CSV table of C-alpha atoms in Angstrom, one decimal:
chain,number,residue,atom,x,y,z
H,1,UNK,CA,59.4,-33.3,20.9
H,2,UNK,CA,57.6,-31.7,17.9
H,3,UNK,CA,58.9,-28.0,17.1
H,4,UNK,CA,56.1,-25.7,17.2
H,5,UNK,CA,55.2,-23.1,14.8
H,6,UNK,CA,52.8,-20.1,14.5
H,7,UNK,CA,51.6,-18.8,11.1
H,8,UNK,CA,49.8,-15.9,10.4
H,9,UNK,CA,47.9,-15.5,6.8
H,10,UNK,CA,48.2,-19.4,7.0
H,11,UNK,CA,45.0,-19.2,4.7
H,12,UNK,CA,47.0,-17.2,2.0
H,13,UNK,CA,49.2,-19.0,-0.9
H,14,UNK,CA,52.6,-18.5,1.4
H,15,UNK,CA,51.1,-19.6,4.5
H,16,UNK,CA,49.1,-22.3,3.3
H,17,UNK,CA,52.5,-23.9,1.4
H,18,UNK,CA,54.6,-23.0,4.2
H,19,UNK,CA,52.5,-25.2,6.5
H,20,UNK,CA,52.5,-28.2,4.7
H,21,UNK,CA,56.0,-27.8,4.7
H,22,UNK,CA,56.3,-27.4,8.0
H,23,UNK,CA,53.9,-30.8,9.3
H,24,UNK,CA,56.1,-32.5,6.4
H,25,UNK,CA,58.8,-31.6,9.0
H,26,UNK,CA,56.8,-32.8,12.0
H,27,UNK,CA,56.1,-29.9,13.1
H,28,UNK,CA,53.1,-28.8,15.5
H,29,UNK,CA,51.7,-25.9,13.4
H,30,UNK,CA,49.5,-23.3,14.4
H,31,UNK,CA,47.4,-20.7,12.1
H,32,UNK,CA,46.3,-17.5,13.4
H,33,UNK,CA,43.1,-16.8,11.1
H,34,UNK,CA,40.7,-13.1,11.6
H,35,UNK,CA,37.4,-13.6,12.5
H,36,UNK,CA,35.3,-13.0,9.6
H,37,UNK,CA,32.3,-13.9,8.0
H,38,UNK,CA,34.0,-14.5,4.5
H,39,UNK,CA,37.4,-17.2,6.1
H,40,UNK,CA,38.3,-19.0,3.4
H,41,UNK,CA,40.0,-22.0,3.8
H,42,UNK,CA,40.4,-23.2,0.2
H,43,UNK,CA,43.9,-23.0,-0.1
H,44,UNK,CA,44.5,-25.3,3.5
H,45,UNK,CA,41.2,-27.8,3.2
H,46,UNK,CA,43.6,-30.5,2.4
H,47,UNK,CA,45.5,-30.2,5.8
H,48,UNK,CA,42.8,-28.6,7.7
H,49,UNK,CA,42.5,-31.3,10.2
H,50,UNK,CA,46.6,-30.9,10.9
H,51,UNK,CA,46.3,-27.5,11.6
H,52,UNK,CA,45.2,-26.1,15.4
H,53,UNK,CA,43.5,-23.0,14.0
H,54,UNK,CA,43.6,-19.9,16.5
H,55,UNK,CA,41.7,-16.4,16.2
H,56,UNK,CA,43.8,-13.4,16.2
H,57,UNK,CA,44.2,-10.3,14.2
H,58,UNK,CA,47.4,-8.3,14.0
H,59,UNK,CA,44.8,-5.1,14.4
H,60,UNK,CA,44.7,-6.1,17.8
H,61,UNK,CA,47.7,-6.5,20.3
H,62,UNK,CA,46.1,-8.1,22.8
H,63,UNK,CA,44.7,-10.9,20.8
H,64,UNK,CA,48.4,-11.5,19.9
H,65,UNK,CA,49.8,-12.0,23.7
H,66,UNK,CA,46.9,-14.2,24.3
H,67,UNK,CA,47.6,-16.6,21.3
H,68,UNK,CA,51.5,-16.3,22.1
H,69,UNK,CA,51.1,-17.3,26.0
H,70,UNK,CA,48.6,-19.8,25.5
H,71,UNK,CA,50.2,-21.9,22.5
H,72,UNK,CA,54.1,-20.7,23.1
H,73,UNK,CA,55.5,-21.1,19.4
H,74,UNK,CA,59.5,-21.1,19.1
H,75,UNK,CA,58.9,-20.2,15.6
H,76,UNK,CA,56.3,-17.0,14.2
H,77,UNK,CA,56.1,-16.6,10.7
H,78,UNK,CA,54.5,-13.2,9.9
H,79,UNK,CA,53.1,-13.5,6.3
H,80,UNK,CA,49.5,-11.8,7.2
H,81,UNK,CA,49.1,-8.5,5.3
H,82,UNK,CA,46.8,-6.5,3.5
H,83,UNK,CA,49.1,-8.0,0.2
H,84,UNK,CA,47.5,-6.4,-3.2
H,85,UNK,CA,49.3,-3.4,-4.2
H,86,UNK,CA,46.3,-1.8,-6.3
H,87,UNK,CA,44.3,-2.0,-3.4
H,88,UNK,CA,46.8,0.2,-1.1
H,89,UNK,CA,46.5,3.0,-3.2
H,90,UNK,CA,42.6,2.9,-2.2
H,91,UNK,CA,43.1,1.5,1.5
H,92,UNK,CA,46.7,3.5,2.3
H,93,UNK,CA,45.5,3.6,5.8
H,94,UNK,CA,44.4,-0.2,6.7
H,95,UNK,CA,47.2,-1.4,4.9
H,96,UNK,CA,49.6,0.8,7.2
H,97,UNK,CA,47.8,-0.8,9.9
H,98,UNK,CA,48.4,-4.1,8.9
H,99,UNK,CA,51.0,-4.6,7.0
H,100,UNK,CA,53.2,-2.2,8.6
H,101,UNK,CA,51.9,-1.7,12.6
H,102,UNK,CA,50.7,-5.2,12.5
H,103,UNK,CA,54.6,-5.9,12.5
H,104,UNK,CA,55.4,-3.7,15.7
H,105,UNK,CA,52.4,-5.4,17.6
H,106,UNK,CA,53.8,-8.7,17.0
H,107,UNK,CA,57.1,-7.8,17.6
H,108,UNK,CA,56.2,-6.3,21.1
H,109,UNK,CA,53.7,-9.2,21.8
H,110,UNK,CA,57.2,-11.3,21.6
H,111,UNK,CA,59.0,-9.0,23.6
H,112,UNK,CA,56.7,-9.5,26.5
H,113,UNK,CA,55.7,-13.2,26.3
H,114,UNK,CA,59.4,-14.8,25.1
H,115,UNK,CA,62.4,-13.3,23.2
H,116,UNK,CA,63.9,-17.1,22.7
H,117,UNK,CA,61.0,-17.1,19.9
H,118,UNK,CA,62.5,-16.9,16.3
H,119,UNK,CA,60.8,-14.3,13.7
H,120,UNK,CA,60.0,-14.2,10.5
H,121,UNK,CA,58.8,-11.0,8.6
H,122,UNK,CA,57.8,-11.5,5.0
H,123,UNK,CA,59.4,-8.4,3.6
H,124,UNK,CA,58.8,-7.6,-0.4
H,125,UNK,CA,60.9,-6.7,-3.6
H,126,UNK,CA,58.1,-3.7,-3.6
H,127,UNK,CA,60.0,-2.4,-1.0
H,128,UNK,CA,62.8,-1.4,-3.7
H,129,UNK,CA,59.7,-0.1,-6.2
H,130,UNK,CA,61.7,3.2,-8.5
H,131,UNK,CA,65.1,1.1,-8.3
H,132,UNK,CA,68.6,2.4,-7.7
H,133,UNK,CA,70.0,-0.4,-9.1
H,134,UNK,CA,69.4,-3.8,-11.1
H,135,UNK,CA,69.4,-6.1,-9.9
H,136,UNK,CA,68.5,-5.5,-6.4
H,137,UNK,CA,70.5,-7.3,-3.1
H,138,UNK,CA,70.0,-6.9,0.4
H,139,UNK,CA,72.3,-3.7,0.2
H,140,UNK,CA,70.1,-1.7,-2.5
H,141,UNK,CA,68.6,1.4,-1.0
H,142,UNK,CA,64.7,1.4,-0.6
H,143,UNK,CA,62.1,3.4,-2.5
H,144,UNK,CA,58.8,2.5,-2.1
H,145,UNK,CA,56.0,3.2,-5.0
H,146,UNK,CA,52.9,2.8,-3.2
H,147,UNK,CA,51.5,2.6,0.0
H,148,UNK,CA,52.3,-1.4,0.4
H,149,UNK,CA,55.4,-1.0,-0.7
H,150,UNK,CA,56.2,2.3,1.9
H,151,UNK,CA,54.4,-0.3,4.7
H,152,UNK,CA,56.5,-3.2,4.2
H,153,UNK,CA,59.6,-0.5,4.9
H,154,UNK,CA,58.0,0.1,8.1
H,155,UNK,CA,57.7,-3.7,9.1
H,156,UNK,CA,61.1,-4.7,7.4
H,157,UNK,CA,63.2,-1.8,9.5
H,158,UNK,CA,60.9,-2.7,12.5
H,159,UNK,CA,61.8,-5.8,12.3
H,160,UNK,CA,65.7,-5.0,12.1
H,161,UNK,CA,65.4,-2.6,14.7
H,162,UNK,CA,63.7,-4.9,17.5
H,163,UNK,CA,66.7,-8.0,16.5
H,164,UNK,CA,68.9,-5.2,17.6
H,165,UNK,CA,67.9,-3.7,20.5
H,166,UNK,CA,66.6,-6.6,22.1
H,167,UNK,CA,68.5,-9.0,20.8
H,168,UNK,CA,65.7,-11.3,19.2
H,169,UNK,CA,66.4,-13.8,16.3
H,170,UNK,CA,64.2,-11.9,14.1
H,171,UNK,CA,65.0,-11.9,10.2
H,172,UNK,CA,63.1,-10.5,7.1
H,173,UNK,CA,62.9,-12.3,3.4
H,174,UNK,CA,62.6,-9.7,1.1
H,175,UNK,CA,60.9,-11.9,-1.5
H,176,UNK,CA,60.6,-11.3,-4.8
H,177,UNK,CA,57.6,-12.5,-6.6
H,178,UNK,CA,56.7,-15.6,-6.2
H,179,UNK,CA,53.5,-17.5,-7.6
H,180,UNK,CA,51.6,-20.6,-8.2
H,181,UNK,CA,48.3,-22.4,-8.7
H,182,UNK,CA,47.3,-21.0,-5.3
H,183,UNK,CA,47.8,-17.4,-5.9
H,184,UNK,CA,44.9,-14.9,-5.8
H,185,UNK,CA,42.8,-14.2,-8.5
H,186,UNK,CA,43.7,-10.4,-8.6
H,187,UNK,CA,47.1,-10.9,-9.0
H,188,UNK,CA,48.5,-11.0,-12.8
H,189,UNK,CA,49.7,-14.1,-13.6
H,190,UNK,CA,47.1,-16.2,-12.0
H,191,UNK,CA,44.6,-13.2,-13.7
H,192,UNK,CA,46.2,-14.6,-16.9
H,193,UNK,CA,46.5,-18.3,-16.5
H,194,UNK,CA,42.7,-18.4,-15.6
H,195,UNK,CA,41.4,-16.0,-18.3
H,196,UNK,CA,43.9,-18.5,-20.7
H,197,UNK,CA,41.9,-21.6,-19.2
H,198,UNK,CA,38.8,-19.8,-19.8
H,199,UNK,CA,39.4,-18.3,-22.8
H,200,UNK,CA,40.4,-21.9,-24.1
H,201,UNK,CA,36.7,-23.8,-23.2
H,202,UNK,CA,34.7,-21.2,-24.4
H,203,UNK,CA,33.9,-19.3,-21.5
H,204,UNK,CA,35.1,-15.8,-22.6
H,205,UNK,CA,37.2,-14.5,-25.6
H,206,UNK,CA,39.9,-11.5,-23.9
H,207,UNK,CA,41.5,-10.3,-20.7
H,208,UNK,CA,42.4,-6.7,-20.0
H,209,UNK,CA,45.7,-6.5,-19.0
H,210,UNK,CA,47.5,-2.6,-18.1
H,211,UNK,CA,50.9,-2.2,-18.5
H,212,UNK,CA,52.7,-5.6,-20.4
H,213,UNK,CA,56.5,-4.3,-20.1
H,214,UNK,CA,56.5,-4.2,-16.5
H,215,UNK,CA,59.3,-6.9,-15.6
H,216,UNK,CA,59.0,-8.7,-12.7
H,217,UNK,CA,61.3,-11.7,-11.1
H,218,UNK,CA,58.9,-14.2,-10.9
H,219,UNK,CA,59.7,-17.5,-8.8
H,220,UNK,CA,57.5,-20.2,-7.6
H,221,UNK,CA,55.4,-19.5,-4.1
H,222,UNK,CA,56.8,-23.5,-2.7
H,223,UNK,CA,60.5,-23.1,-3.3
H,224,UNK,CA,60.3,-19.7,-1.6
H,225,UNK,CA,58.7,-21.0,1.4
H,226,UNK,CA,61.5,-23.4,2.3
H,227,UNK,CA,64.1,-20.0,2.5
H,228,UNK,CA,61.6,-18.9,5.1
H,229,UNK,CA,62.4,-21.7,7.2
H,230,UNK,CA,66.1,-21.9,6.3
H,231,UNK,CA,66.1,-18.5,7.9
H,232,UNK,CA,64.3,-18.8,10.8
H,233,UNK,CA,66.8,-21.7,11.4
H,234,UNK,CA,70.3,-20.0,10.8
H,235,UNK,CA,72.5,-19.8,13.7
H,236,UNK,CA,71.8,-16.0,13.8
H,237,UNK,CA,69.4,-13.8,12.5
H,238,UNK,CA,69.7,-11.5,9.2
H,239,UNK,CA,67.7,-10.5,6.3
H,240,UNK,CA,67.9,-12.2,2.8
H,241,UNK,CA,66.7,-11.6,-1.0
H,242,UNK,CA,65.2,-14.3,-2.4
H,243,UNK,CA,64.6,-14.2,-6.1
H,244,UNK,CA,65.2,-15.9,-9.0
H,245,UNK,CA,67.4,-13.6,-11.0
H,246,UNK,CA,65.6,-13.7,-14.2
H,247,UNK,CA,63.5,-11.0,-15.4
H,248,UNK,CA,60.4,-11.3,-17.5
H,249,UNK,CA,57.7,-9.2,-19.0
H,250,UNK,CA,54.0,-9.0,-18.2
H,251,UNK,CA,53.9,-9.7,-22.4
H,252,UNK,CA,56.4,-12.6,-22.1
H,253,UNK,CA,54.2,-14.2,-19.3
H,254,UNK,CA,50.7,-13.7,-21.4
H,255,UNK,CA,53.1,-15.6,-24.2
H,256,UNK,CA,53.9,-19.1,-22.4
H,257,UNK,CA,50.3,-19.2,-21.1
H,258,UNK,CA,48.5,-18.8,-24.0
H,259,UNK,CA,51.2,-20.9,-26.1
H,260,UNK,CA,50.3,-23.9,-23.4
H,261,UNK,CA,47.3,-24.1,-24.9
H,262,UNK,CA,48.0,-23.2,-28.4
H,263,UNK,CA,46.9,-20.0,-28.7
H,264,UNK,CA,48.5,-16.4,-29.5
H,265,UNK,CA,48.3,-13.6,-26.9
H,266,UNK,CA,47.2,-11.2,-29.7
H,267,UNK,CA,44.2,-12.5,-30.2
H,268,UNK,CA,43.1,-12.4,-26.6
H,269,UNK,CA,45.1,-9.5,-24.7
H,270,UNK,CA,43.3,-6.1,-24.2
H,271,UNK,CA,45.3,-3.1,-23.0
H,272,UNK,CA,43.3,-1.2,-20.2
H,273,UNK,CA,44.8,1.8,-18.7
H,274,UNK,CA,42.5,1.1,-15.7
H,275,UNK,CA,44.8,-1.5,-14.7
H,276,UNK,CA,47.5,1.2,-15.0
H,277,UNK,CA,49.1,2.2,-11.3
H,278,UNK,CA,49.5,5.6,-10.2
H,279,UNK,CA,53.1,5.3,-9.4
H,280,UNK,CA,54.4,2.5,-11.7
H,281,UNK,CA,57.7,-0.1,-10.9
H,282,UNK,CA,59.2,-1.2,-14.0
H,283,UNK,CA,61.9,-3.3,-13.2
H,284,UNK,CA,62.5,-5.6,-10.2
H,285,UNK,CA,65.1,-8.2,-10.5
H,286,UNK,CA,66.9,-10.0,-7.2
H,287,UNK,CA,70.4,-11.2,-6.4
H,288,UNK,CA,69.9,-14.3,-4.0
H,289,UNK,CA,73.5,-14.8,-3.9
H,290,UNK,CA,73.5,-14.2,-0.2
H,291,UNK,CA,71.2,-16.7,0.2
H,292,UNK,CA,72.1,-19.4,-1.9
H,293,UNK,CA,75.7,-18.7,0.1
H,294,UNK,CA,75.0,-18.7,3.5
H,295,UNK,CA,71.6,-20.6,3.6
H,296,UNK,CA,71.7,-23.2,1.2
H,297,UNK,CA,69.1,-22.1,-0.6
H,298,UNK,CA,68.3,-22.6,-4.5
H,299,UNK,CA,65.4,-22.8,-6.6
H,300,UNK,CA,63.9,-25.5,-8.0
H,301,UNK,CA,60.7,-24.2,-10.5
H,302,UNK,CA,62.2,-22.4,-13.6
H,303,UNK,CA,59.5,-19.4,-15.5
H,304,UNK,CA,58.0,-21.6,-17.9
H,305,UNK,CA,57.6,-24.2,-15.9
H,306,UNK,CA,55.5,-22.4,-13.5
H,307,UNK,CA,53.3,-20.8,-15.7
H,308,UNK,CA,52.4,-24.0,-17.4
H,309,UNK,CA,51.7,-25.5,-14.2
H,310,UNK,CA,49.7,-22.5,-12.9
H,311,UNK,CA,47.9,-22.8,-16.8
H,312,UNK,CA,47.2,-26.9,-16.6
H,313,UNK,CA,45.7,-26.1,-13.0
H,314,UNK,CA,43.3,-23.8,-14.0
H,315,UNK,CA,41.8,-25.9,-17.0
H,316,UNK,CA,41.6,-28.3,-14.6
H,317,UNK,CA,39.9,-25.9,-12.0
H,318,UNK,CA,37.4,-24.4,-14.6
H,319,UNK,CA,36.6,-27.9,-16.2
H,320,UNK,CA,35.7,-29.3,-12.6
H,321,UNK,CA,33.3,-26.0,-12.6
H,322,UNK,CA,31.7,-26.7,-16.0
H,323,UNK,CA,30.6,-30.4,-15.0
C-alpha cells in the first residue's frame, strides 16, 4: 500500500518540490493549503490533479486534528511559515504565531490523533543569525537576528522537546539556504536572476540590492528536499544541517547572473540601504557532515550551476510574458 504523506506550505518552493518527489515515490500525498482569496498554485499546477488538497491553517488547532483524523498521514512535513525574514521585523507577532506556535499546534494535534506519525520541522540556518562559529553544525549554539529567526528557535526546540517527552519520531532540518527557479520573488537571488532576465530584454536597466557582502550557503531547493525525506525515514529521529559548505557573496551571486547573459553587475547593481536589515547576519556557512554520514545524503546542484539555471528560467519566464 501507498505511504501517505501530509505537507503543509505544499504551494511554496519546498513543498511544491518535495511533493513531486514524494508521488515519484508512490506516495499518496496530501497538501494542507489556508483558505484565502489570493492561493496560488503556480508552483504545483503541474501535479495538481495528484495532489488531495485539504484546508487547514496552523493558526488554528482544531483545523489540524480534523485534517489528521480524517486523512491519517504516517508522514507530516511542516514547511508552512510566515518564511521572509524582512517581513518579520514588520509582522514579529504573526510570524511567532506561525512559524513558531504553528509548530506546538501541530505537534499536539499528533499527540492526540497518533504518535506512530513521523515529523518533520523545517528548521533554518537563520536560527544561528550573529554566529559563534563558522561554519555552523548541529552543535553550534543559536542566536537568532530577527524575529523569524528567534521563531524558528521556538519551533526547532519544540520540536526536540515533544520527540523527547513523548517519544515521537520527530526531527528538524536546519536548512541552509536553498533556491531555485521556484523561489519567491522577494527573496535575493531569484530578485536578481529576474531583474538580470529583465534587464537583458529591455524591460528595465538596474536592481537595488542592500548589503552585497552578506555570505550565504546557498544550495539548490530539489536536492534539499530529498534530506527531508531521508530524515523522516531514519530508524530514529534526530536533527540535521543541511548545507552545502560553500560560502558566497550577495556580489559574487549578482556576478554569475549577469555574466550568464553577458553582462557586468556594475552597470546594473544599485546599493539601497532600504534593503538594509535592522539586525544584519553576515556569515552563514553549514557542515552537513552529519548528514552526508548517517543519512546518505549529498548534493547534486553546485553555485553556478544554480544560478544559471534560476537565470535561463527567468528569460524564459519574461519572454513567455512579452509574446
Amino acid at each position: 500500500m501507498a505511504k501517505r504523506a501530509l505537507i503543509t506550505g505544499v504551494t511554496g518552493q519546498d513543498g511544491s518540490y518535495l511533493a513531486e518527489f514524494l508521488l515519484e515515490r508512490d506516495y499518496e500525498v496530501i497538501g494542507m493549503v489556508r483558505r484565502s482569496s489570493t492561493l496560488n498554485f503556480e508552483r504545483i499546477a503541474h501535479i495538481q490533479d495528484k495532489l488531495t488538497l485539504v484546508p487547514g491553517d496552523l493558526l488554528d488547532e482544531g483545523s489540524l486534528i480534523s485534517v489528521l483524523s480524517e486523512y491519517k498521514p504516517e508522514e507530516i512535513y511542516n514547511l508552512a511559515a510566515q518564511s521572509f525574514v524582512q517581513t518579520s521585523f514588520g509582522q514579529p507577532v504573526l510570524t511567532g504565531e506561525t512559524t513558531a506556535l504553528g509548530v506546538t499546534r501541530m505537534l499536539e494535534a499528533i499527540r492526540f490523533t497518533n504518535r506512530d506519525v513521523r515529523f518533520y520541522q523545517a528548521s533554518s540556518s537563520e536560527m544561528f543569525g550573529k554566529v559563534v562559529e563558522v561554519p555552523q553544525s548541529e552543535a553550534t549554539p543559536l542566536y537568532p537576528r530577527s524575529p523569524y529567526g528567534v521563531a524558528k528557535v521556538y519551533g526547532h526546540w519544540m520540536t526536540i522537546n515533544y520527540r523527547e517527552s513523548y517519544d515521537l519520531h520527530a526531527s528538524s532540518g536546519i536548512l541552509f539556504n536553498h533556491e531555485s527557479p521556484r523561489r519567491g520573488l522577494e527573496f535575493v537571488t531569484r530578485k536578481v536572476t529576474n531583474a538580470v532576465a529583465r534587464i537583458k530584454l529591455g524591460l528595465q536597466d538596474s536592481v537595488a540590492l542592500g548589503n552585497l557582502d552578506a555570505q550565504r550557503d546557498w544550495g539548490y531547493a530539489a536536492d534539499y528536499v530529498e534530506a527531508m525525506w531521508l530524515m523522516v525515514q531514519a530508524d530514529a529521529p534526530a536533527d540535521y544541517v543541511i548545507a552545502t559548505g560553500e560560502t558566497h557573496t550577495v556580489r559574487e551571486l549578482c556576478e554569475v547572473a549577469f555574466g550568464a547573459v553577458g553582462l557586468q553587475m556594475e552597470d546594473h547593481v544599485v546599493l539601497d540601504e532600504r534593503f538594509l536589515r535592522p539586525a544584519e547576519v553576515d556569515l552563514l556557512v553549514g557542515d552537513a557532515s552529519k548528514a552526508e554520514q548517517k543519512l546518505g545524503w549529498e548534493r547534486k546542484v553546485g553555485f553556478r550551476e544554480l544560478v544559471e539555471m534560476m537565470v535561463e528560467s527567468d528569460l524564459a519566464a519574461v519572454t513567455r510574458q512579452m509574446v
